[in-house]
GROMACS .gro file of N, CA, C and O in nm:
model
  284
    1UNK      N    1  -1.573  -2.335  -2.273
    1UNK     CA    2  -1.556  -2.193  -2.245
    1UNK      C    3  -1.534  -2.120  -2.378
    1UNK      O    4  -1.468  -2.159  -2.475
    2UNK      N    5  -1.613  -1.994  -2.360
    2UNK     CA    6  -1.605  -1.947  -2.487
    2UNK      C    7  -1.476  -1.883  -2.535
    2UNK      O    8  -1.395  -1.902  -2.445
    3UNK      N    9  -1.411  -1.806  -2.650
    3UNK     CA   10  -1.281  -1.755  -2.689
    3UNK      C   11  -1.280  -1.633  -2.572
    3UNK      O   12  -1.185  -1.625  -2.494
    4UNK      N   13  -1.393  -1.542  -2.565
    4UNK     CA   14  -1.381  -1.427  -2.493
    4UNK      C   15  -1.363  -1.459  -2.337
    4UNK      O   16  -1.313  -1.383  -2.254
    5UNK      N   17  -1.414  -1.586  -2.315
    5UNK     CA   18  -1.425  -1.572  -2.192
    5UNK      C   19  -1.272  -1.645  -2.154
    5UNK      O   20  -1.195  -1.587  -2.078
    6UNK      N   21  -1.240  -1.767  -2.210
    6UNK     CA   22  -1.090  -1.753  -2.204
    6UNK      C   23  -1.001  -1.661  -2.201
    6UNK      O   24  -0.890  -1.693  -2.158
    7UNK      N   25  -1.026  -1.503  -2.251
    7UNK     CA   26  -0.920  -1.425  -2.201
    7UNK      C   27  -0.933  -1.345  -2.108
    7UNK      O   28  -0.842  -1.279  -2.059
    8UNK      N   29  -1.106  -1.342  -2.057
    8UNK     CA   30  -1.091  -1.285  -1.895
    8UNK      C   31  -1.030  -1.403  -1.822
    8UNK      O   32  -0.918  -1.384  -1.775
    9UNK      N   33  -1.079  -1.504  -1.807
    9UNK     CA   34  -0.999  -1.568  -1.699
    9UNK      C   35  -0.859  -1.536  -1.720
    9UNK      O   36  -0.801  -1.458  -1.644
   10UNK      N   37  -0.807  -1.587  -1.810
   10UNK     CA   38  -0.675  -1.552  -1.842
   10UNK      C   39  -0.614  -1.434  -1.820
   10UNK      O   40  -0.492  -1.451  -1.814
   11UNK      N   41  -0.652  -1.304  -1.803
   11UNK     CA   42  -0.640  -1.185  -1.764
   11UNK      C   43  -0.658  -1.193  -1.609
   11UNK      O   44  -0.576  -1.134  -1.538
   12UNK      N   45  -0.756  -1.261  -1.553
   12UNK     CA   46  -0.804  -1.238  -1.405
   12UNK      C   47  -0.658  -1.316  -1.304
   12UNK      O   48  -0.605  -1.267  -1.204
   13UNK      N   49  -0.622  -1.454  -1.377
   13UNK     CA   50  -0.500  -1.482  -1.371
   13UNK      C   51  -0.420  -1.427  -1.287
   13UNK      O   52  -0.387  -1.425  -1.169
   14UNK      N   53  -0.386  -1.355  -1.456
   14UNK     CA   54  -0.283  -1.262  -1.464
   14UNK      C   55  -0.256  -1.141  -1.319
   14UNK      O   56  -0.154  -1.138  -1.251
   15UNK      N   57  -0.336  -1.084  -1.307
   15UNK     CA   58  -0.372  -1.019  -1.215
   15UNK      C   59  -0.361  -1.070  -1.063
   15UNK      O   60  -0.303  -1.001  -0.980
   16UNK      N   61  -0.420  -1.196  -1.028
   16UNK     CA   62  -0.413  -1.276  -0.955
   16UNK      C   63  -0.254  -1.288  -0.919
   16UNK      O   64  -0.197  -1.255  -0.815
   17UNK      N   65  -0.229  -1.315  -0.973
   17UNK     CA   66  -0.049  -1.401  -0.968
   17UNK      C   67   0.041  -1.207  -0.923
   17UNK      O   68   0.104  -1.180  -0.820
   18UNK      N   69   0.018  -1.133  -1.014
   18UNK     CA   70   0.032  -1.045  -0.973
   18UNK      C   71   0.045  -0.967  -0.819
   18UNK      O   72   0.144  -0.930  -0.755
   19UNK      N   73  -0.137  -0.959  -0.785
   19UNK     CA   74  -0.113  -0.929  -0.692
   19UNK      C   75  -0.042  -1.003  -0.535
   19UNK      O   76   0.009  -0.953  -0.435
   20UNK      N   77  -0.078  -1.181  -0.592
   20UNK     CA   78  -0.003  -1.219  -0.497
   20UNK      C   79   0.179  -1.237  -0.471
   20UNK      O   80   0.232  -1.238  -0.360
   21UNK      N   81   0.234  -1.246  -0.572
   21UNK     CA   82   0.381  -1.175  -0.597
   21UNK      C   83   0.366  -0.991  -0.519
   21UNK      O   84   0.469  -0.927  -0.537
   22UNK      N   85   0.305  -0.948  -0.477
   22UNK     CA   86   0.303  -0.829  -0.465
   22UNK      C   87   0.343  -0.836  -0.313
   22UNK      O   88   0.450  -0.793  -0.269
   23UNK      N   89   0.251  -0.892  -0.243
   23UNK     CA   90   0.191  -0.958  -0.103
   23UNK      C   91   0.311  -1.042  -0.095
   23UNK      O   92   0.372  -0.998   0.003
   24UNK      N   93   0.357  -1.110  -0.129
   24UNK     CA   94   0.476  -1.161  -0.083
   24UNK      C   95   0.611  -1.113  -0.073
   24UNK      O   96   0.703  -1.158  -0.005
   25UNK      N   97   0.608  -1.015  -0.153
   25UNK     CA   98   0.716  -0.920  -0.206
   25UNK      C   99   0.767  -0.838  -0.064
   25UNK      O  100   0.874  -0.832  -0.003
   26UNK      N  101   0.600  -0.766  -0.041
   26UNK     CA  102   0.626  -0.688   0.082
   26UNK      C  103   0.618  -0.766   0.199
   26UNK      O  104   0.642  -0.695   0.297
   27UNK      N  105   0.590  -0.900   0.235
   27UNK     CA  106   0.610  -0.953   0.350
   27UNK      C  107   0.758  -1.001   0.367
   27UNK      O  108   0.791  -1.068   0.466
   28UNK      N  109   0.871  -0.956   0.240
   28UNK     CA  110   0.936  -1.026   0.283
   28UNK      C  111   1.038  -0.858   0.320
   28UNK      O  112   1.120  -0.836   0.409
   29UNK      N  113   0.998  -0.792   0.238
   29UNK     CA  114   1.068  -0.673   0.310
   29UNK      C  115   1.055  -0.571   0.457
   29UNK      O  116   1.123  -0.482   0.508
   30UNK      N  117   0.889  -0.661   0.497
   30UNK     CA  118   0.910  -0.596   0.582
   30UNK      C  119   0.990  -0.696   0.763
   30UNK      O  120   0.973  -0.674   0.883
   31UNK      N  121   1.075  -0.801   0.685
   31UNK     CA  122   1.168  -0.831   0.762
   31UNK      C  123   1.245  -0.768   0.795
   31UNK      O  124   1.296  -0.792   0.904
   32UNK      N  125   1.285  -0.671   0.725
   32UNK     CA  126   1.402  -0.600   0.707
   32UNK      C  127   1.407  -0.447   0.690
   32UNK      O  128   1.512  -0.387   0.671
   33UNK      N  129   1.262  -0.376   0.701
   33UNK     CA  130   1.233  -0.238   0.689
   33UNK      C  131   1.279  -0.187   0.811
   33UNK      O  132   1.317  -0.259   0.902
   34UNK      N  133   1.276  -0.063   0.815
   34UNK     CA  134   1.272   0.021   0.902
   34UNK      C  135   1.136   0.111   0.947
   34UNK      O  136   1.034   0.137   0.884
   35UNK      N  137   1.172   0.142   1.060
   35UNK     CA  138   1.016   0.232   1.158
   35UNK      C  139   0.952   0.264   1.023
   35UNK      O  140   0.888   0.185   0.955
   36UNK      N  141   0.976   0.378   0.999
   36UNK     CA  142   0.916   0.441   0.913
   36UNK      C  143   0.851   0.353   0.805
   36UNK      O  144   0.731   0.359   0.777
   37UNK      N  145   0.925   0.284   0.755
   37UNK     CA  146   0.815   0.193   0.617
   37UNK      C  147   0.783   0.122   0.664
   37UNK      O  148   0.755   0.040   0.577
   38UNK      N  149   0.751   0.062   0.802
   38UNK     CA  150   0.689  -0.081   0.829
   38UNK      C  151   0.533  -0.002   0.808
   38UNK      O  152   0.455  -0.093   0.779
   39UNK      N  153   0.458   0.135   0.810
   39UNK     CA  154   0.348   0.156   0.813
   39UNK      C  155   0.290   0.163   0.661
   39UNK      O  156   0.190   0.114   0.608
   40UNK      N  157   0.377   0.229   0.623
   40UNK     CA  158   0.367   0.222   0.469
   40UNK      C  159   0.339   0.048   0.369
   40UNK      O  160   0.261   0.025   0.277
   41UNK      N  161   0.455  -0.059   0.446
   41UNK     CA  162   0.459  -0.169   0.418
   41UNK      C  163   0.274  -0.234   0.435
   41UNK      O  164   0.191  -0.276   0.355
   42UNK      N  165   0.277  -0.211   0.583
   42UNK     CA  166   0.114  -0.268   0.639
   42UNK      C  167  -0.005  -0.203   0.551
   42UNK      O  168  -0.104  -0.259   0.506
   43UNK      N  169   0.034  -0.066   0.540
   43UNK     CA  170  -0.112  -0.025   0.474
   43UNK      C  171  -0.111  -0.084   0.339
   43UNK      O  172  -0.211  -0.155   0.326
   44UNK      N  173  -0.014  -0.082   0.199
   44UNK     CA  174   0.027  -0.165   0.138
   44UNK      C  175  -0.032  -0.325   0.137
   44UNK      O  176  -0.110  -0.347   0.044
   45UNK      N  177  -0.008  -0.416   0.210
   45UNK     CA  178  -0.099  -0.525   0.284
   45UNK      C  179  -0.242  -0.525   0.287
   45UNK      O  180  -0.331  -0.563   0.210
   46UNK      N  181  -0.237  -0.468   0.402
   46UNK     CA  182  -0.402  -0.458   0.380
   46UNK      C  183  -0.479  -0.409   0.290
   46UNK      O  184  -0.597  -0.447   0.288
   47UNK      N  185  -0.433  -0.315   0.194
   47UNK     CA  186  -0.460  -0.299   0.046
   47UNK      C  187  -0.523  -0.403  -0.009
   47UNK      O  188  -0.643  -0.431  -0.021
   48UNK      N  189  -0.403  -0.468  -0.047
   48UNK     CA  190  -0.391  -0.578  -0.106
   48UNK      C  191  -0.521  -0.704  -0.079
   48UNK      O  192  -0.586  -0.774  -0.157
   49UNK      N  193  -0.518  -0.688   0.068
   49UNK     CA  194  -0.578  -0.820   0.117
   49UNK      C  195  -0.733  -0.794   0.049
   49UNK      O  196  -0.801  -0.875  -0.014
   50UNK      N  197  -0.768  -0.645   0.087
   50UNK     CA  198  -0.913  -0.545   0.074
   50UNK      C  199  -0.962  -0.599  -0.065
   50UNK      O  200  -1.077  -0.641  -0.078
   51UNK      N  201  -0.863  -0.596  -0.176
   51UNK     CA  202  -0.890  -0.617  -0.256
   51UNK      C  203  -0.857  -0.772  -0.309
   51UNK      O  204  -0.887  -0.801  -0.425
   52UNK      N  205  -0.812  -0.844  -0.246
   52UNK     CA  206  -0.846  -1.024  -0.271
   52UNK      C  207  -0.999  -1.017  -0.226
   52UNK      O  208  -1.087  -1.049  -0.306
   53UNK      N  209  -1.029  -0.976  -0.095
   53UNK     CA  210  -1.138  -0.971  -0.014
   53UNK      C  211  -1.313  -0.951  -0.161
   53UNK      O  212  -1.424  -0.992  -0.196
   54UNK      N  213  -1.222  -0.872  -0.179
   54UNK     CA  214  -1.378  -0.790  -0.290
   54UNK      C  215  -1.339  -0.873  -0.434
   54UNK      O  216  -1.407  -0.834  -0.529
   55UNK      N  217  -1.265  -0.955  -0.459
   55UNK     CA  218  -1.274  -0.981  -0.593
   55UNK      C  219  -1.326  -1.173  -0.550
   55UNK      O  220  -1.380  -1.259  -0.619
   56UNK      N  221  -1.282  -1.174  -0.419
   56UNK     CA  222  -1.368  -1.301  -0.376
   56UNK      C  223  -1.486  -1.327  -0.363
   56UNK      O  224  -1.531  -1.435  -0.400
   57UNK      N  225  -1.574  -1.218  -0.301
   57UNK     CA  226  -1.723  -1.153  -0.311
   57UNK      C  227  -1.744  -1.175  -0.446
   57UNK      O  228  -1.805  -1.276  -0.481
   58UNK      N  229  -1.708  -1.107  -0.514
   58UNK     CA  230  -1.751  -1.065  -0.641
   58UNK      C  231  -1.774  -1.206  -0.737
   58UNK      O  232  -1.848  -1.230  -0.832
   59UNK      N  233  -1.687  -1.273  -0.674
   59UNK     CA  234  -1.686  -1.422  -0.789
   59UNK      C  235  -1.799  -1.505  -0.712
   59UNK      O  236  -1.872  -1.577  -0.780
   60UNK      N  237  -1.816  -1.500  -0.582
   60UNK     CA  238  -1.908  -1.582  -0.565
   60UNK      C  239  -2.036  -1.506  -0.601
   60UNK      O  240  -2.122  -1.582  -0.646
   61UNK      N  241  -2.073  -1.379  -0.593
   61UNK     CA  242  -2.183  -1.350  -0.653
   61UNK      C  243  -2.199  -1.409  -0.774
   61UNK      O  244  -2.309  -1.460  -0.797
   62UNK      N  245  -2.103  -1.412  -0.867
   62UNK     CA  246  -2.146  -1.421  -1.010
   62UNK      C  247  -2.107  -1.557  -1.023
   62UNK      O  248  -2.079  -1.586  -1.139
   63UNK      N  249  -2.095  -1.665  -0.927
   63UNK     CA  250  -2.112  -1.761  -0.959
   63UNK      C  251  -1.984  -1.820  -1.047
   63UNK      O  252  -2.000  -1.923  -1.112
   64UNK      N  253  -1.848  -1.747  -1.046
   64UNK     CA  254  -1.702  -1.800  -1.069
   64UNK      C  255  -1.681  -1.859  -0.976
   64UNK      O  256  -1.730  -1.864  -0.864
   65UNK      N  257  -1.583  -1.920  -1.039
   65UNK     CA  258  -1.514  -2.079  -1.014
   65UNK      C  259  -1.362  -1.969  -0.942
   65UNK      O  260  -1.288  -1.902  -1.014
   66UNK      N  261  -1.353  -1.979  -0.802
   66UNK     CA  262  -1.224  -1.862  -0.769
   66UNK      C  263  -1.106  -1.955  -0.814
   66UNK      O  264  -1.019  -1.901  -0.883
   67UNK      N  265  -1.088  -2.113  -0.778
   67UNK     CA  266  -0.950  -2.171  -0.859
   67UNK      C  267  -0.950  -2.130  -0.963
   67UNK      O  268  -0.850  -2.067  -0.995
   68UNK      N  269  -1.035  -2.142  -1.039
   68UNK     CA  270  -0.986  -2.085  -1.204
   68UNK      C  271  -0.895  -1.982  -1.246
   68UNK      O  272  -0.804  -1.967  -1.328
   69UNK      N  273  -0.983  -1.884  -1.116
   69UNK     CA  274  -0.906  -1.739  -1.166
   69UNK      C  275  -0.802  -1.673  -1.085
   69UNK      O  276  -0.764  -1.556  -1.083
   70UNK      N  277  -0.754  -1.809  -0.996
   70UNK     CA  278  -0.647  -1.791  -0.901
   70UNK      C  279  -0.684  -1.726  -0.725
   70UNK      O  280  -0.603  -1.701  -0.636
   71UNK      N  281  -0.811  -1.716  -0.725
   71UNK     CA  282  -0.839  -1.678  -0.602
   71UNK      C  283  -0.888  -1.779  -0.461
   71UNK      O  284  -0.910  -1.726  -0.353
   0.00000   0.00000   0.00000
């Protein structure tokens, strides 16, 4: 792997780990939310998921390796 391309993965990672700390973050608050933010919590979620969803697409188009880059 080349130098450049070592720091997208490494960036994609990054991101990765990110958003899933994110997704876990809010599943665990919404044990404990109230009315009002459980909608806020869900849309939040499905956000999230929308966009695992499209960066999974995206790697198999181009022929990434998704363990690599955490997906």
């Amino acid at each position: 792997m080349k130098n450049g391309e070592a720091a997208y993965v490494q960036f994609l990672q990054d991101v990765m780990i990110t958003i899933h700390e994110n997704i876990r973050e809010l599943k665990e608050r919404k044990g404990f939310a109230e009315t009002d933010e459980l909608t806020y919590i869900e849309a939040k979620l499905i956000t999230y998921h929308e966009v695992l969803a499209m960066l999974r697409m995206s790697a198999d188009e181009f022929g990434i390796n998704r363990r690599e880059i955490g997906l």
